[in-house]
Coordinates of N, CA and C in Angstrom, one line a residue:
X1 N 18.2 -24.1 8.2 CA 17.6 -23.6 9.2 C 16.5 -23.8 9.5
X2 N 16.0 -23.9 10.5 CA 14.5 -24.5 10.0 C 13.4 -23.5 9.9
X3 N 12.6 -23.9 9.8 CA 11.4 -22.7 9.1 C 10.6 -22.5 10.4
X4 N 10.1 -21.0 10.4 CA 10.0 -20.0 11.2 C 8.1 -21.0 11.4
X5 N 8.0 -20.7 12.7 CA 6.8 -21.9 13.0 C 6.2 -21.3 14.8
X6 N 5.2 -21.9 14.9 CA 5.0 -21.3 16.9 C 5.5 -22.2 17.3
X7 N 6.4 -23.5 16.8 CA 7.2 -24.0 17.8 C 8.4 -23.4 18.2
X8 N 8.8 -22.8 16.9 CA 10.2 -21.9 17.1 C 10.0 -20.6 17.5
X9 N 8.8 -19.8 17.6 CA 8.3 -18.5 17.9 C 8.4 -17.6 17.0
X10 N 8.9 -18.6 15.7 CA 8.8 -17.1 14.5 C 10.2 -16.8 14.4
X11 N 11.2 -18.2 14.9 CA 12.6 -16.9 15.3 C 12.3 -15.8 15.9
X12 N 11.9 -15.5 17.1 CA 11.2 -14.6 17.4 C 13.1 -14.3 18.4
X13 N 14.1 -13.2 18.5 CA 15.1 -12.8 18.6 C 15.0 -12.0 19.8
X14 N 14.9 -12.1 21.0 CA 14.7 -11.8 22.1 C 15.7 -10.6 22.7
X15 N 16.8 -11.4 22.4 CA 18.5 -9.9 22.2 C 18.6 -8.7 21.5
X16 N 16.7 -8.4 20.7 CA 16.7 -7.9 20.1 C 15.7 -6.8 20.3
X17 N 15.5 -6.9 21.3 CA 13.8 -6.8 22.1 C 14.1 -5.3 22.5
X18 N 14.8 -4.9 23.2 CA 15.1 -3.3 23.4 C 15.3 -2.2 22.3
X19 N 16.3 -2.9 21.2 CA 16.6 -2.1 20.2 C 15.1 -1.8 19.2
X20 N 14.4 -3.0 19.1 CA 13.1 -3.1 18.4 C 12.6 -2.5 18.9
X21 N 12.5 -2.0 20.1 CA 11.2 -1.0 21.2 C 12.0 0.3 20.6
X22 N 13.3 0.5 20.6 CA 13.8 2.0 20.7 C 13.5 2.4 19.0
X23 N 13.4 1.3 17.9 CA 12.7 2.1 16.9 C 11.6 2.1 16.7
X24 N 10.4 1.3 17.5 CA 9.5 1.7 17.6 C 9.0 3.0 18.3
X25 N 9.7 3.6 18.9 CA 9.4 4.5 19.3 C 10.5 6.2 18.6
X26 N 11.0 5.6 17.8 CA 11.6 6.9 16.5 C 11.2 6.0 15.3
X27 N 10.2 6.0 15.1 CA 9.5 5.4 13.6 C 9.8 6.5 12.5
X28 N 9.8 6.0 11.2 CA 9.8 7.0 10.0 C 8.5 7.4 10.0
X29 N 8.7 8.6 9.5 CA 6.9 8.9 8.7 C 6.2 8.1 8.0
X30 N 6.6 7.2 7.0 CA 5.9 6.4 6.1 C 5.1 5.6 7.0
X31 N 6.6 5.4 8.4 CA 6.0 3.8 8.8 C 4.7 4.4 10.0
X32 N 5.0 5.2 10.3 CA 3.9 5.7 11.1 C 2.8 6.0 10.3
X33 N 2.6 6.4 9.2 CA 1.4 6.2 8.6 C 0.8 4.7 8.3
X34 N 1.7 4.0 7.2 CA 1.2 2.7 7.0 C 1.0 2.4 8.1
X35 N 1.3 2.4 9.8 CA 0.8 1.6 10.7 C -0.8 2.3 11.0
X36 N -0.5 3.2 11.3 CA -2.3 4.5 11.5 C -2.8 3.9 10.8
X37 N -2.6 3.9 9.3 CA -3.8 4.1 8.3 C -3.9 2.8 7.9
X38 N -3.2 1.5 7.6 CA -3.2 0.3 7.4 C -3.0 -0.7 7.8
X39 N -2.4 -0.9 8.7 CA -2.4 -1.8 9.0 C -2.2 -2.2 10.9
X40 N -2.9 -1.0 11.5 CA -3.0 -0.8 13.2 C -4.3 -1.6 13.7
X41 N -4.7 -2.1 13.1 CA -6.2 -2.4 13.3 C -6.6 -3.9 12.9
X42 N -5.3 -4.3 12.1 CA -5.5 -5.8 11.9 C -6.3 -5.6 10.0
X43 N -5.0 -5.9 9.4 CA -5.9 -5.6 7.5 C -6.5 -6.8 7.3
X44 N -7.4 -6.7 6.5 CA -7.9 -7.3 6.6 C -8.8 -8.7 7.3
X45 N -8.6 -8.6 8.5 CA -9.0 -9.4 9.5 C -7.2 -10.4 10.2
X46 N -6.1 -9.5 9.5 CA -4.9 -10.1 10.0 C -4.1 -9.2 10.8
X47 N -4.2 -9.6 12.2 CA -3.1 -8.9 12.5 C -1.6 -8.8 12.4
X48 N -1.1 -7.5 12.4 CA 0.4 -7.3 12.1 C 0.9 -6.6 13.8
X49 N 2.4 -6.8 13.8 CA 3.0 -6.1 14.6 C 4.3 -5.2 13.9
X50 N 4.8 -4.7 14.9 CA 5.5 -3.4 14.1 C 7.0 -4.0 14.8
X51 N 7.9 -3.8 14.0 CA 9.3 -3.2 14.8 C 9.7 -5.1 15.5
X52 N 9.4 -6.1 14.9 CA 9.4 -7.6 15.0 C 11.2 -7.8 15.5
X53 N 12.0 -8.4 16.1 CA 12.9 -9.3 16.4 C 12.7 -10.4 15.7
X54 N 13.4 -10.8 14.5 CA 13.4 -12.1 13.7 C 14.8 -12.3 13.2
X55 N 15.1 -13.6 13.9 CA 16.5 -14.2 13.5 C 17.4 -13.1 13.7
X56 N 18.3 -12.9 13.2 CA 19.1 -11.6 13.5 C 18.5 -9.8 12.8
X57 N 17.5 -9.5 12.8 CA 17.0 -8.5 12.2 C 15.9 -8.1 12.6
X58 N 15.6 -6.9 12.4 CA 14.1 -6.3 12.6 C 13.3 -6.1 11.4
X59 N 12.4 -6.8 11.7 CA 11.6 -6.6 10.6 C 10.6 -5.3 11.0
X60 N 10.3 -4.6 10.2 CA 9.5 -3.7 10.2 C 8.1 -4.0 10.5
X61 N 7.5 -4.4 9.9 CA 6.3 -4.8 10.1 C 5.7 -6.3 9.9
X62 N 5.4 -7.3 10.6 CA 5.5 -8.7 10.2 C 3.8 -9.1 10.6
X63 N 3.4 -10.2 9.8 CA 2.2 -11.1 10.4 C 2.4 -12.2 10.3
X64 N 2.2 -13.1 11.6 CA 2.8 -13.9 11.8 C 1.9 -15.2 11.1
X65 N 0.5 -15.1 10.7 CA -0.2 -16.2 10.3 C 0.0 -16.1 8.9
X66 N 0.4 -15.2 8.3 CA 0.3 -14.7 7.0 C 1.8 -15.1 6.6
X67 N 2.8 -15.3 7.3 CA 4.2 -15.8 7.3 C 4.9 -14.3 6.2
X68 N 4.0 -13.2 6.5 CA 4.5 -11.9 5.5 C 5.3 -11.2 6.3
X69 N 6.7 -10.3 5.9 CA 7.1 -9.1 6.4 C 6.5 -7.9 5.3
X70 N 7.0 -6.9 5.8 CA 6.6 -5.6 4.8 C 7.8 -4.7 5.9
X71 N 8.4 -4.5 4.5 CA 9.7 -3.5 4.6 C 9.3 -1.9 4.0
X72 N 9.7 -0.9 5.0 CA 9.6 0.4 4.1 C 10.8 0.6 4.3
X73 N 10.7 0.9 2.9 CA 12.7 1.7 2.5 C 12.9 3.0 2.4
X74 N 13.6 3.9 3.3 CA 13.9 5.4 2.8 C 15.2 5.4 2.0
X75 N 15.2 6.6 1.9 CA 16.3 7.1 1.4 C 17.6 6.1 0.5
X76 N 18.0 6.0 2.4 CA 19.4 5.3 2.8 C 19.5 4.2 2.1
X77 N 18.4 3.1 1.7 CA 18.1 2.3 1.0 C 18.1 1.9 -1.0
X78 N 18.9 3.3 -0.9 CA 19.2 3.6 -2.3 C 21.1 3.4 -2.5
X79 N 21.7 3.3 -1.6 CA 23.0 3.0 -1.6 C 23.3 1.5 -2.0
X80 N 24.5 1.3 -2.0 CA 24.8 -0.3 -2.7 C 24.8 -1.0 -1.4
X81 N 25.5 -0.3 -0.8 CA 26.0 -1.0 0.7 C 24.7 -1.8 1.5
X82 N 23.7 -0.6 1.3 CA 22.3 -0.5 2.6 C 21.5 -1.8 1.4
X83 N 21.7 -2.0 0.2 CA 20.6 -2.9 -0.5 C 21.2 -4.2 -0.6
X84 N 22.7 -4.4 -0.3 CA 23.7 -5.4 -0.7 C 22.9 -6.3 0.9
X85 N 22.9 -5.6 2.2 CA 22.6 -6.0 3.6 C 21.0 -6.0 3.1
X86 N 20.0 -5.4 2.5 CA 18.9 -5.8 2.5 C 18.7 -7.2 1.4
X87 N 19.3 -7.7 0.9 CA 19.1 -8.3 -0.4 C 19.9 -9.6 1.0
X88 N 20.9 -9.5 1.6 CA 20.8 -10.3 2.6 C 19.8 -10.8 3.7
X89 N 19.2 -9.9 4.3 CA 18.3 -10.1 5.2 C 16.9 -10.6 4.9
X90 N 16.8 -10.3 3.1 CA 15.7 -11.0 2.5 C 15.4 -12.7 2.6
X91 N 16.9 -12.6 2.1 CA 17.2 -13.9 1.5 C 17.3 -14.9 2.7
X92 N 18.0 -13.9 3.8 CA 17.4 -14.7 5.7 C 16.1 -15.3 5.7
X93 N 15.3 -14.5 5.6 CA 13.9 -14.4 6.5 C 13.0 -15.9 5.2
X94 N 13.2 -15.1 3.7 CA 12.5 -15.9 3.0 C 12.9 -17.3 3.2
X95 N 14.2 -17.7 3.6 CA 14.6 -19.4 3.9 C 14.2 -19.8 4.9
X96 N 13.3 -19.3 5.4 CA 13.0 -19.6 7.3 C 11.4 -19.4 6.8
X97 N 10.9 -19.2 5.4 CA 9.2 -19.4 4.8 C 9.0 -17.8 5.0
X98 N 9.1 -17.0 5.4 CA 8.6 -15.3 5.4 C 8.7 -14.9 3.7
X99 N 7.4 -14.5 3.3 CA 7.4 -13.5 2.1 C 7.7 -12.4 2.8
X100 N 8.5 -11.2 1.7 CA 9.0 -10.4 2.6 C 9.0 -9.1 0.8
X101 N 7.7 -8.1 1.5 CA 7.4 -6.9 0.4 C 8.1 -6.1 0.7
X102 N 8.8 -5.2 -0.2 CA 9.5 -4.0 -0.1 C 8.7 -2.9 -0.8
X103 N 8.3 -1.8 0.3 CA 7.8 -0.4 -0.3 C 9.1 0.1 0.0
X104 N 8.8 1.7 -1.1 CA 9.6 2.5 -1.0 C 8.9 3.5 0.1
X105 N 9.4 4.5 1.0 CA 8.9 6.0 1.3 C 8.2 6.6 0.9
X106 N 8.4 6.7 -0.5 CA 7.5 7.6 -1.6 C 6.3 7.4 -1.9
X107 N 6.3 5.4 -1.9 CA 4.7 4.5 -2.3 C 3.9 4.7 -0.9
X108 N 4.9 4.8 0.4 CA 4.1 4.8 1.1 C 3.1 6.3 1.6
X109 N 4.4 7.2 1.4 CA 3.6 8.2 1.6 C 2.9 9.1 0.3
X110 N 3.0 8.8 -0.7 CA 2.2 9.6 -1.4 C 1.3 8.7 -2.5
X111 N 1.3 7.1 -2.1 CA 0.3 6.2 -2.6 C 0.3 5.0 -1.7
X112 N -0.3 5.5 -0.5 CA -0.7 4.5 0.7 C -1.8 3.5 -0.2
X113 N -3.2 3.9 -0.6 CA -4.2 3.2 -1.3 C -3.7 2.3 -1.9
X114 N -2.4 2.7 -2.9 CA -2.1 1.5 -4.4 C -1.1 0.5 -3.1
X115 N -0.7 1.2 -2.3 CA 0.3 -0.3 -1.3 C -1.2 -0.8 -0.2
X116 N -2.0 -0.5 0.4 CA -3.0 -0.9 0.7 C -3.5 -2.0 -0.1
X117 N -4.0 -1.6 -1.7 CA -4.6 -2.9 -2.5 C -3.3 -3.8 -2.5
X118 N -2.2 -2.9 -3.4 CA -1.3 -4.3 -3.2 C -1.4 -5.5 -2.3
X119 N -1.2 -4.8 -0.6 CA -1.4 -5.6 0.3 C -2.7 -6.9 0.4
X120 N -3.9 -5.9 -0.5 CA -4.9 -6.8 -0.5 C -4.8 -7.5 -1.4
X121 N -4.4 -7.8 -2.5 CA -4.3 -8.4 -3.4 C -3.3 -9.4 -3.2
X122 N -2.0 -9.0 -2.1 CA -0.9 -10.4 -2.2 C -1.9 -11.3 -1.1
X123 N -2.8 -10.8 -0.1 CA -3.4 -11.4 0.9 C -5.1 -12.5 0.3
X124 N -5.6 -11.8 -0.7 CA -6.3 -12.4 -1.1 C -5.6 -13.9 -2.3
X125 N -4.5 -13.7 -3.1 CA -3.6 -14.9 -3.7 C -3.7 -16.2 -2.6
X126 N -2.7 -15.5 -1.4 CA -2.2 -16.3 0.0 C -4.2 -17.4 0.0
X127 N -4.5 -16.0 0.4 CA -5.5 -16.9 1.4 C -5.8 -18.3 0.0
X128 N -6.5 -17.9 -1.0 CA -6.2 -18.9 -2.1 C -5.8 -20.4 -2.4
X129 N -4.3 -19.9 -2.3 CA -3.0 -20.6 -2.3 C -2.7 -21.4 -1.1
X130 N -3.6 -20.8 -0.2 CA -3.8 -21.2 0.8 C -4.9 -22.2 1.6
X131 N -6.0 -22.6 0.5 CA -7.6 -22.8 0.9 C -7.5 -22.6 1.7
X132 N -7.9 -20.5 2.3 CA -8.3 -20.4 3.4 C -9.8 -19.7 2.9
X133 N -10.6 -19.8 4.1 CA -11.8 -18.8 3.8 C -11.4 -17.3 3.5
X134 N -12.3 -16.7 3.3 CA -12.4 -15.3 3.0 C -12.6 -15.1 4.3
X135 N -12.2 -14.1 5.1 CA -12.4 -13.8 6.6 C -13.3 -12.6 6.5
X136 N -14.4 -12.4 7.7 CA -15.1 -11.3 7.6 C -14.1 -10.1 7.8
X137 N -14.8 -8.8 7.3 CA -14.1 -8.0 7.7 C -14.7 -7.0 8.9

C-alpha cells in the first residue's frame, strides 16, 4: 500500500467519520486527560488530532507532520484477542509510514508527566533524524 502523505490525505477514511465523532464524544478518562493536559494545544508546536480515521482504524491521537499515532490502551487491551487486533492495527499503520506509540490508561492517569516526557524525547529524536530545526514553544 502507498505510504501516507498529503496527496492521499494520510489515508483518511471518510466512511469512519461518524464513528470517530462518536468515539470523541465518549472518550475514556485517560484519553481526555492526555488530550486536555498534553496534546490539545499542540505539543511542542506540533498539532495533534484525536480519534482520526486512518485506513480501517480510528487512531486515538495523530500528528500528521510527525507521522505519529498515539494509542491509549485500557483494560480491554489485556485480552489476547484485543492484543492480536492491536498488533494488526499497528502493523498496518506502520506499513504506510506511521510510528505508533502505546501507553496504558494507568500510565496516562498516574504518570502523565512521564508520558509527556517520553513524547518530548521521541519528538526531539524525530527532529534530529529528520534535520528539523527546534520549533519555538
